[in-house]
Amino acid sequence: MFRVTKAPLDVPRLLRAVGDPRAGATVVFLGTTRRENAGRAVVRLEYEAYASMATAEMRRLAAAAARRWPLRKVAIVHRIGPVPVGEASVAVVVSAGHRAEAFAACHWLIDRVKEIVPIWKKEHFRGGEAWIGLQRAAAARRRAARRGRR
Amino acid sequence: MFRVTKAPLDVPRLLRAVGDPRAGATVVFLGTTRRENAGRAVVRLEYEAYASMATAEMRRLAAAAARRWPLRKVAIVHRIGPVPVGEASVAVVVSAGHRAEAFAACHWLIDRVKEIVPIWKKEHFRGGEAWIGLQRAAAARRRAARRGRR
Amino acid sequence: MRVRLRFFAVLRERLGPGGERSVAAGTTVGALWDALVAERPELGAVRVRYAVNERYVERGHPLADRDEVAFFPPVSGGG
Amino acid sequence: MRVRLRFFAVLRERLGPGGERSVAAGTTVGALWDALVAERPELGAVRVRYAVNERYVERGHPLADRDEVAFFPPVSGGG
């Protein structure tokens, strides 16, 4: 199961999607926006996706993980639209024969999802709003500039 | 939440138990007995616990993990009694500010649960039954004896 | 030849969701972006990534007729 | 003094769930196990772990009146 959805994440459904009689281990990652982010009181979040490419990238990442580790099944789902603070916006679920692979693949997948899958977060906080990717890129440029000056 | 229970594991309830507004990451491990284990067709499993010590050890492990990583909340639940093949027998759930800690602590906790928490598995397979800890210990002794002979 | 443009996140807010555009044969995705920036110089401040037909590409990727060309800032999904 | 015995898994199958037992003051948990094995020599084949009042202890741990003393094989929970 690879999708972007406006609905709250349904973890039991995701677990059924990765169910497999040869799976001894299932690892689930859920990402949630914290109420405080970088010192700002986050009120609301909104996610936008390039939906068709996002699900295509999720499938490609799952296929890459399955080449790297012996996995049974993978599911990746990301919410889009408004997400209340405290509710999960992304789930990565991996089943495998053994737990070391399930942990390693799940961790690798969420790292790659955050780098690669075309989804953007806009934070609405007290006093404003900001697209998060831009900010991170600007912060990275500022850090690079400071390093350059030393 | 730290308990042994005869009921199927209720993952949504475990997620609510570790919910925390400062948690940005939640990692869930579910352990399931595979239909095939060491070449035997497993028909049924039965878990027995020293229940009061098991929950005490779960609490001690969670406290040790919270000293080692900055975590928000931990829940550990293990089924006892008969467990159908394909249903999870153990859940370890960790919430934390960031994902690296949540993954590391969850992995560490399930490793320690398997080593330390006083729960025993009896496998009923086609043609017999066996307590699993004994067997592992016997296999380890045989491996050690073979190494000794080389 | 004609390509379909798609913009996301802050670029969608500034440029709209996209549309059709004519480009000369052999135009690269980077040259197309430079043409867009020439029309709207404030876009020059945005660090942009390129995708063609739902796959990431580099600036030098040559466009083909009917390609779907997406421009967007660094991604920030994942919770 | 008196202690409460508890057995689990294969030991529970062979010895029952446990019960009360008198032991001499200063008896260690290992000496108590050796006494049980002397009564039931087939237990000598079981690799045993010891817990007193719900905590793991080593063989040399001295028992106190009213202790709950558990004997069990290597654990195997966790899926």
Short mmCIF file of C-alpha atoms in Angstrom, two decimals:
data_model
loop_
_atom_site.label_atom_id
_atom_site.label_comp_id
_atom_site.label_asym_id
_atom_site.label_seq_id
_atom_site.Cartn_x
_atom_site.Cartn_y
_atom_site.Cartn_z
CA MET A 1 0.00 0.00 0.00
CA PHE A 2 1.55 3.28 -1.18
CA ARG A 3 -0.59 6.37 -1.07
CA VAL A 4 -1.26 9.94 -0.09
CA THR A 5 -4.58 10.47 1.62
CA LYS A 6 -6.64 13.13 3.34
CA ALA A 7 -7.88 10.60 5.91
CA PRO A 8 -6.25 9.95 9.30
CA LEU A 9 -3.73 7.11 9.14
CA ASP A 10 -5.34 3.74 9.82
CA VAL A 11 -2.62 1.68 11.52
CA PRO A 12 -4.58 -1.60 11.84
CA ARG A 13 -5.26 -1.43 8.10
CA LEU A 14 -1.55 -0.84 7.40
CA LEU A 15 -0.66 -3.83 9.58
CA ARG A 16 -3.09 -6.00 7.62
CA ALA A 17 -1.48 -4.74 4.40
CA VAL A 18 1.97 -6.05 5.47
CA GLY A 19 0.67 -9.26 7.08
CA ASP A 20 2.52 -12.35 5.83
CA PRO A 21 2.78 -15.85 7.31
CA ARG A 22 6.57 -15.76 6.86
CA ALA A 23 6.95 -12.44 8.72
CA GLY A 24 8.32 -12.76 12.24
CA ALA A 25 8.79 -9.03 12.78
CA THR A 26 6.83 -5.93 11.88
CA VAL A 27 8.16 -2.42 12.51
CA VAL A 28 5.98 0.68 12.23
CA PHE A 29 7.23 4.26 12.13
CA LEU A 30 4.77 7.10 12.71
CA GLY A 31 5.85 10.71 12.28
CA THR A 32 3.93 13.42 14.10
CA THR A 33 4.46 17.15 14.18
CA ARG A 34 5.24 18.39 17.65
CA ARG A 35 3.41 21.29 19.18
CA GLU A 36 6.72 23.15 19.51
CA ASN A 37 8.96 23.24 16.46
CA ALA A 38 12.07 25.42 16.41
CA GLY A 39 10.63 27.50 19.25
CA ARG A 40 7.34 28.23 17.46
CA ALA A 41 3.94 27.13 18.82
CA VAL A 42 2.55 25.16 15.89
CA VAL A 43 -1.20 25.56 15.49
CA ARG A 44 -1.90 23.63 12.33
CA LEU A 45 -0.09 21.88 9.52
CA GLU A 46 -0.91 21.48 5.93
CA TYR A 47 0.74 19.03 3.56
CA GLU A 48 0.75 19.29 -0.21
CA ALA A 49 1.88 16.45 -2.48
CA TYR A 50 2.72 15.84 -6.10
CA ALA A 51 0.54 12.82 -5.57
CA SER A 52 1.28 10.66 -8.60
CA MET A 53 5.05 11.15 -8.28
CA ALA A 54 4.89 10.72 -4.48
CA THR A 55 3.33 7.27 -4.73
CA ALA A 56 5.73 6.37 -7.57
CA GLU A 57 8.70 7.39 -5.37
CA MET A 58 7.29 5.41 -2.44
CA ARG A 59 7.13 2.31 -4.64
CA ARG A 60 10.66 2.87 -5.91
CA LEU A 61 11.96 3.28 -2.35
CA ALA A 62 10.19 0.11 -1.21
CA ALA A 63 11.69 -1.78 -4.15
CA ALA A 64 15.15 -0.44 -3.30
CA ALA A 65 14.72 -1.49 0.35
CA ALA A 66 13.62 -4.96 -0.74
CA ARG A 67 16.82 -5.30 -2.80
CA ARG A 68 18.90 -4.28 0.21
CA TRP A 69 17.21 -6.40 2.92
CA PRO A 70 15.16 -9.61 2.86
CA LEU A 71 11.73 -8.11 3.51
CA ARG A 72 8.22 -9.49 3.26
CA LYS A 73 6.08 -6.38 2.66
CA VAL A 74 6.21 -2.59 2.85
CA ALA A 75 3.48 0.03 3.18
CA ILE A 76 3.99 3.82 3.10
CA VAL A 77 1.17 6.32 3.54
CA HIS A 78 1.37 10.10 3.91
CA ARG A 79 -1.46 12.42 4.87
CA ILE A 80 -2.09 15.56 2.85
CA GLY A 81 -4.26 18.58 3.53
CA PRO A 82 -4.69 19.91 7.07
CA VAL A 83 -3.33 17.67 9.85
CA PRO A 84 -4.03 18.56 13.48
CA VAL A 85 -0.97 18.85 15.68
CA GLY A 86 -0.44 15.55 17.50
CA GLU A 87 -1.85 13.36 14.72
CA ALA A 88 0.55 11.30 12.61
CA SER A 89 1.24 12.57 9.10
CA VAL A 90 3.30 9.64 7.81
CA ALA A 91 3.47 5.89 8.40
CA VAL A 92 6.15 3.47 7.18
CA VAL A 93 5.42 -0.19 7.92
CA VAL A 94 7.78 -3.07 7.16
CA SER A 95 7.36 -6.80 7.74
CA ALA A 96 10.31 -9.19 7.52
CA GLY A 97 11.38 -12.61 8.63
CA HIS A 98 13.58 -11.17 11.38
CA ARG A 99 13.65 -7.99 13.38
CA ALA A 100 17.07 -6.60 12.45
CA GLU A 101 16.02 -6.24 8.80
CA ALA A 102 12.61 -4.81 9.69
CA PHE A 103 14.18 -2.11 11.89
CA ALA A 104 16.96 -1.25 9.44
CA ALA A 105 14.65 -1.04 6.43
CA CYS A 106 11.97 0.99 8.25
CA HIS A 107 14.56 3.52 9.48
CA TRP A 108 16.19 3.76 6.04
CA LEU A 109 12.81 4.21 4.37
CA ILE A 110 11.63 7.09 6.55
CA ASP A 111 14.99 8.84 6.05
CA ARG A 112 14.59 8.50 2.28
CA VAL A 113 10.89 9.47 2.35
CA LYS A 114 11.86 12.75 4.00
CA GLU A 115 14.58 13.41 1.42
CA ILE A 116 12.90 12.27 -1.75
CA VAL A 117 9.11 11.93 -1.77
CA PRO A 118 7.60 15.15 -3.22
CA ILE A 119 5.50 16.31 -0.29
CA TRP A 120 5.73 19.73 1.37
CA LYS A 121 4.74 20.87 4.82
CA LYS A 122 3.39 24.30 5.62
CA GLU A 123 3.40 25.16 9.30
CA HIS A 124 0.82 27.56 10.63
CA PHE A 125 2.11 28.90 13.94
CA ARG A 126 1.15 31.77 16.19
CA GLY A 127 2.15 34.82 14.18
CA GLY A 128 2.61 33.36 10.73
CA GLU A 129 3.10 30.47 8.40
CA ALA A 130 6.05 28.95 6.59
CA TRP A 131 6.84 26.32 4.02
CA ILE A 132 9.27 24.01 5.79
CA GLY A 133 11.51 22.84 2.96
CA LEU A 134 12.44 26.39 2.00
CA GLN A 135 13.37 27.19 5.52
CA ARG A 136 15.51 24.11 5.91
CA ALA A 137 17.28 24.94 2.66
CA ALA A 138 17.79 28.55 3.80
CA ALA A 139 19.10 27.34 7.18
CA ALA A 140 21.47 24.95 5.41
CA ARG A 141 22.71 27.81 3.20
CA ARG A 142 23.26 30.01 6.27
CA ARG A 143 25.16 27.20 8.00
CA ALA A 144 27.27 26.65 4.89
CA ALA A 145 27.96 30.42 4.65
CA ARG A 146 29.05 30.51 8.32
CA ARG A 147 31.34 27.57 7.77
CA GLY A 148 32.74 29.31 4.69
CA ARG A 149 33.57 32.43 6.73
CA ARG A 150 35.58 30.55 9.33
CA MET B 1 1.53 0.40 29.86
CA PHE B 2 3.40 -2.77 30.86
CA ARG B 3 1.47 -5.99 30.96
CA VAL B 4 0.94 -9.60 30.05
CA THR B 5 -2.50 -10.35 28.69
CA LYS B 6 -4.54 -13.16 27.19
CA ALA B 7 -6.21 -10.74 24.76
CA PRO B 8 -4.99 -9.98 21.22
CA LEU B 9 -2.65 -7.00 21.15
CA ASP B 10 -4.54 -3.75 20.64
CA VAL B 11 -2.14 -1.53 18.67
CA PRO B 12 -4.34 1.61 18.58
CA ARG B 13 -4.62 1.43 22.36
CA LEU B 14 -0.82 1.09 22.68
CA LEU B 15 -0.37 4.11 20.42
CA ARG B 16 -2.72 6.13 22.62
CA ALA B 17 -0.70 4.99 25.65
CA VAL B 18 2.52 6.52 24.25
CA GLY B 19 0.85 9.63 22.79
CA ASP B 20 2.62 12.83 23.83
CA PRO B 21 2.49 16.34 22.33
CA ARG B 22 6.30 16.51 22.42
CA ALA B 23 6.71 13.22 20.51
CA GLY B 24 7.69 13.62 16.87
CA ALA B 25 8.35 9.92 16.28
CA THR B 26 6.70 6.70 17.37
CA VAL B 27 8.18 3.28 16.59
CA VAL B 28 6.26 0.04 17.09
CA PHE B 29 7.74 -3.46 17.05
CA LEU B 30 5.42 -6.44 16.71
CA GLY B 31 6.76 -9.98 17.02
CA THR B 32 4.86 -12.80 15.39
CA THR B 33 5.60 -16.49 15.24
CA ARG B 34 6.11 -17.67 11.73
CA ARG B 35 4.33 -20.71 10.38
CA GLU B 36 7.70 -22.35 9.69
CA ASN B 37 10.23 -22.29 12.49
CA ALA B 38 13.48 -24.26 12.23
CA GLY B 39 11.88 -26.45 9.53
CA ARG B 40 8.86 -27.38 11.68
CA ALA B 41 5.27 -26.52 10.68
CA VAL B 42 4.06 -24.64 13.74
CA VAL B 43 0.40 -25.28 14.52
CA ARG B 44 -0.09 -23.36 17.73
CA LEU B 45 1.87 -21.48 20.36
CA GLU B 46 1.42 -21.11 24.01
CA TYR B 47 3.14 -18.54 26.20
CA GLU B 48 3.56 -18.79 29.94
CA ALA B 49 4.73 -15.87 32.10
CA TYR B 50 5.90 -15.20 35.62
CA ALA B 51 3.47 -12.32 35.31
CA SER B 52 4.39 -10.10 38.27
CA MET B 53 8.12 -10.34 37.55
CA ALA B 54 7.54 -9.96 33.80
CA THR B 55 5.79 -6.61 34.21
CA ALA B 56 8.41 -5.53 36.78
CA GLU B 57 11.21 -6.37 34.28
CA MET B 58 9.37 -4.51 31.51
CA ARG B 59 9.22 -1.42 33.73
CA ARG B 60 12.91 -1.74 34.63
CA LEU B 61 13.85 -2.09 30.95
CA ALA B 62 11.77 0.97 30.01
CA ALA B 63 13.43 2.97 32.79
CA ALA B 64 16.87 1.84 31.58
CA ALA B 65 16.00 2.84 27.99
CA ALA B 66 14.79 6.26 29.21
CA ARG B 67 18.16 6.80 30.91
CA ARG B 68 19.96 5.90 27.72
CA TRP B 69 17.89 7.89 25.20
CA PRO B 70 15.66 10.96 25.49
CA LEU B 71 12.27 9.23 25.19
CA ARG B 72 8.73 10.38 25.79
CA LYS B 73 6.87 7.15 26.62
CA VAL B 74 7.24 3.37 26.39
CA ALA B 75 4.66 0.57 26.34
CA ILE B 76 5.42 -3.16 26.36
CA VAL B 77 2.75 -5.84 26.20
CA HIS B 78 3.14 -9.61 25.81
CA ARG B 79 0.39 -12.12 25.14
CA ILE B 80 0.17 -15.27 27.19
CA GLY B 81 -1.83 -18.44 26.74
CA PRO B 82 -2.57 -19.81 23.27
CA VAL B 83 -1.64 -17.50 20.38
CA PRO B 84 -2.65 -18.47 16.83
CA VAL B 85 0.18 -18.56 14.32
CA GLY B 86 0.30 -15.24 12.47
CA GLU B 87 -0.95 -13.12 15.39
CA ALA B 88 1.52 -10.92 17.23
CA SER B 89 2.64 -12.11 20.65
CA VAL B 90 4.62 -9.06 21.73
CA ALA B 91 4.50 -5.29 21.14
CA VAL B 92 7.13 -2.71 22.08
CA VAL B 93 6.08 0.90 21.44
CA VAL B 94 8.31 3.93 21.96
CA SER B 95 7.59 7.62 21.44
CA ALA B 96 10.38 10.20 21.37
CA GLY B 97 11.11 13.70 20.15
CA HIS B 98 13.09 12.38 17.19
CA ARG B 99 13.18 9.21 15.17
CA ALA B 100 16.76 8.05 15.74
CA GLU B 101 16.11 7.63 19.47
CA ALA B 102 12.74 5.98 18.94
CA PHE B 103 14.25 3.37 16.57
CA ALA B 104 17.32 2.71 18.73
CA ALA B 105 15.33 2.37 21.96
CA CYS B 106 12.64 0.16 20.43
CA HIS B 107 15.25 -2.20 18.93
CA TRP B 108 17.24 -2.31 22.17
CA LEU B 109 14.07 -2.98 24.18
CA ILE B 110 12.87 -5.95 22.12
CA ASP B 111 16.37 -7.47 22.27
CA ARG B 112 16.34 -7.12 26.08
CA VAL B 113 12.72 -8.34 26.38
CA LYS B 114 13.73 -11.56 24.62
CA GLU B 115 16.74 -12.03 26.90
CA ILE B 116 15.33 -11.00 30.25
CA VAL B 117 11.54 -10.89 30.64
CA PRO B 118 10.40 -14.19 32.24
CA ILE B 119 8.09 -15.51 29.55
CA TRP B 120 8.36 -18.89 27.86
CA LYS B 121 7.10 -20.13 24.53
CA LYS B 122 5.89 -23.64 23.86
CA GLU B 123 5.59 -24.53 20.21
CA HIS B 124 3.05 -27.10 19.14
CA PHE B 125 4.06 -28.36 15.73
CA ARG B 126 3.10 -31.30 13.56
CA GLY B 127 4.49 -34.26 15.44
CA GLY B 128 5.17 -32.76 18.85
CA GLU B 129 5.70 -29.84 21.13
CA ALA B 130 8.73 -28.14 22.63
CA TRP B 131 9.62 -25.41 25.10
CA ILE B 132 11.69 -23.00 23.10
CA GLY B 133 14.17 -21.69 25.66
CA LEU B 134 15.37 -25.17 26.54
CA GLN B 135 15.96 -25.98 22.94
CA ARG B 136 17.89 -22.80 22.29
CA ALA B 137 20.04 -23.53 25.33
CA ALA B 138 20.56 -27.13 24.17
CA ALA B 139 21.43 -25.95 20.65
CA ALA B 140 23.88 -23.45 22.10
CA ARG B 141 25.49 -26.23 24.16
CA ARG B 142 25.75 -28.44 21.09
CA ARG B 143 27.31 -25.60 19.08
CA ALA B 144 29.75 -24.92 21.92
CA ALA B 145 30.63 -28.64 22.10
CA ARG B 146 31.27 -28.76 18.34
CA ARG B 147 33.49 -25.70 18.56
CA GLY B 148 35.30 -27.38 21.46
CA ARG B 149 36.04 -30.48 19.35
CA ARG B 150 37.57 -28.53 16.46
CA MET C 1 6.91 21.20 -29.01
CA ARG C 2 4.60 21.51 -25.98
CA VAL C 3 5.16 20.47 -22.40
CA ARG C 4 2.91 20.46 -19.36
CA LEU C 5 4.16 22.53 -16.39
CA ARG C 6 3.41 21.72 -12.76
CA PHE C 7 4.35 23.82 -9.74
CA PHE C 8 4.12 22.86 -6.08
CA ALA C 9 4.29 24.44 -2.62
CA VAL C 10 5.67 27.99 -2.66
CA LEU C 11 6.03 27.89 -6.46
CA ARG C 12 2.37 26.93 -6.84
CA GLU C 13 1.46 29.85 -4.58
CA ARG C 14 3.43 32.24 -6.79
CA LEU C 15 2.84 30.74 -10.26
CA GLY C 16 -0.38 28.76 -9.97
CA PRO C 17 -0.64 24.99 -10.50
CA GLY C 18 0.92 25.10 -13.99
CA GLY C 19 -0.30 24.73 -17.54
CA GLU C 20 0.87 24.12 -21.10
CA ARG C 21 3.90 25.85 -22.60
CA SER C 22 5.67 25.79 -25.96
CA VAL C 23 9.41 25.20 -25.90
CA ALA C 24 12.01 24.85 -28.65
CA ALA C 25 13.12 21.30 -29.48
CA GLY C 26 16.16 20.34 -27.43
CA THR C 27 15.37 22.72 -24.56
CA THR C 28 16.69 21.39 -21.25
CA VAL C 29 14.71 21.50 -18.02
CA GLY C 30 17.28 23.95 -16.59
CA ALA C 31 16.91 26.29 -19.58
CA LEU C 32 13.12 26.20 -19.18
CA TRP C 33 13.50 27.13 -15.51
CA ASP C 34 15.87 29.97 -16.42
CA ALA C 35 13.25 31.26 -18.87
CA LEU C 36 10.62 31.21 -16.11
CA VAL C 37 12.99 33.06 -13.75
CA ALA C 38 13.69 35.65 -16.49
CA GLU C 39 9.94 36.37 -16.57
CA ARG C 40 9.62 36.42 -12.75
CA PRO C 41 13.00 37.40 -11.27
CA GLU C 42 11.80 36.87 -7.65
CA LEU C 43 11.81 33.12 -8.36
CA GLY C 44 15.59 33.22 -8.55
CA ALA C 45 15.71 33.01 -4.73
CA VAL C 46 13.97 29.61 -4.67
CA ARG C 47 16.15 26.52 -4.66
CA VAL C 48 14.36 24.37 -7.18
CA ARG C 49 14.24 20.69 -8.00
CA TYR C 50 13.14 19.29 -11.33
CA ALA C 51 11.06 16.23 -12.25
CA VAL C 52 10.10 15.05 -15.70
CA ASN C 53 7.32 12.49 -16.04
CA GLU C 54 7.38 11.89 -12.28
CA ARG C 55 11.12 11.26 -12.01
CA TYR C 56 13.81 13.54 -10.67
CA VAL C 57 16.14 14.89 -13.36
CA GLU C 58 19.17 17.18 -13.44
CA ARG C 59 19.22 20.64 -15.08
CA GLY C 60 20.71 19.26 -18.28
CA HIS C 61 17.86 16.83 -18.98
CA PRO C 62 16.47 17.52 -22.51
CA LEU C 63 12.70 17.84 -22.78
CA ALA C 64 10.53 15.92 -25.21
CA ASP C 65 7.11 16.77 -26.62
CA ARG C 66 4.25 16.09 -24.14
CA ASP C 67 6.58 15.80 -21.13
CA GLU C 68 5.14 16.66 -17.73
CA VAL C 69 7.71 19.00 -16.17
CA ALA C 70 7.46 19.71 -12.44
CA PHE C 71 9.28 22.42 -10.48
CA PHE C 72 9.27 22.44 -6.71
CA PRO C 73 11.30 23.42 -3.65
CA PRO C 74 13.13 20.91 -1.41
CA VAL C 75 10.65 18.40 -0.02
CA SER C 76 9.58 18.45 3.63
CA GLY C 77 7.13 15.60 4.17
CA GLY C 78 7.64 12.82 6.68
CA GLY C 79 6.12 14.19 9.87
CA MET D 1 12.73 -20.12 57.96
CA ARG D 2 10.18 -20.59 55.17
CA VAL D 3 10.30 -19.54 51.55
CA ARG D 4 7.76 -19.70 48.75
CA LEU D 5 8.83 -21.68 45.68
CA ARG D 6 7.66 -20.97 42.15
CA PHE D 7 8.42 -23.01 39.04
CA PHE D 8 7.75 -22.09 35.44
CA ALA D 9 7.67 -23.67 31.99
CA VAL D 10 9.26 -27.14 31.88
CA LEU D 11 10.01 -26.98 35.61
CA ARG D 12 6.35 -26.26 36.36
CA GLU D 13 5.40 -29.26 34.22
CA ARG D 14 7.74 -31.50 36.22
CA LEU D 15 7.41 -30.03 39.74
CA GLY D 16 4.06 -28.24 39.77
CA PRO D 17 3.62 -24.51 40.31
CA GLY D 18 5.53 -24.47 43.62
CA GLY D 19 4.64 -24.16 47.30
CA GLU D 20 6.14 -23.47 50.70
CA ARG D 21 9.41 -24.99 51.88
CA SER D 22 11.51 -24.80 55.04
CA VAL D 23 15.17 -23.97 54.59
CA ALA D 24 18.00 -23.43 57.05
CA ALA D 25 18.94 -19.82 57.76
CA GLY D 26 21.72 -18.67 55.43
CA THR D 27 20.80 -21.11 52.65
CA THR D 28 21.70 -19.72 49.21
CA VAL D 29 19.40 -19.98 46.22
CA GLY D 30 21.95 -22.25 44.53
CA ALA D 31 22.06 -24.60 47.54
CA LEU D 32 18.25 -24.76 47.52
CA TRP D 33 18.29 -25.70 43.83
CA ASP D 34 20.93 -28.36 44.48
CA ALA D 35 18.67 -29.81 47.20
CA LEU D 36 15.77 -29.94 44.73
CA VAL D 37 17.99 -31.66 42.13
CA ALA D 38 19.14 -34.17 44.76
CA GLU D 39 15.47 -35.12 45.23
CA ARG D 40 14.76 -35.24 41.46
CA PRO D 41 18.03 -36.02 39.66
CA GLU D 42 16.45 -35.60 36.17
CA LEU D 43 16.28 -31.83 36.89
CA GLY D 44 20.06 -31.70 36.67
CA ALA D 45 19.76 -31.50 32.88
CA VAL D 46 17.82 -28.21 32.99
CA ARG D 47 19.77 -24.99 32.77
CA VAL D 48 18.13 -22.94 35.46
CA ARG D 49 17.84 -19.25 36.28
CA TYR D 50 17.02 -17.90 39.74
CA ALA D 51 14.84 -14.99 40.84
CA VAL D 52 14.15 -13.85 44.41
CA ASN D 53 11.26 -11.48 45.01
CA GLU D 54 10.92 -10.88 41.27
CA ARG D 55 14.55 -10.02 40.60
CA TYR D 56 17.24 -12.12 39.00
CA VAL D 57 19.93 -13.31 41.43
CA GLU D 58 23.08 -15.40 41.19
CA ARG D 59 23.52 -18.83 42.81
CA GLY D 60 25.24 -17.35 45.86
CA HIS D 61 22.32 -15.11 46.84
CA PRO D 62 21.35 -15.86 50.49
CA LEU D 63 17.66 -16.43 51.16
CA ALA D 64 15.61 -14.62 53.80
CA ASP D 65 12.41 -15.69 55.56
CA ARG D 66 9.28 -15.23 53.36
CA ASP D 67 11.29 -14.81 50.15
CA GLU D 68 9.56 -15.76 46.91
CA VAL D 69 12.10 -17.94 45.10
CA ALA D 70 11.51 -18.68 41.41
CA PHE D 71 13.31 -21.29 39.28
CA PHE D 72 12.91 -21.33 35.54
CA PRO D 73 14.66 -22.19 32.28
CA PRO D 74 16.09 -19.60 29.86
CA VAL D 75 13.32 -17.27 28.74
CA SER D 76 11.87 -17.40 25.23
CA GLY D 77 9.21 -14.73 24.93
CA GLY D 78 9.25 -11.94 22.41
CA GLY D 79 7.53 -13.44 19.35
#
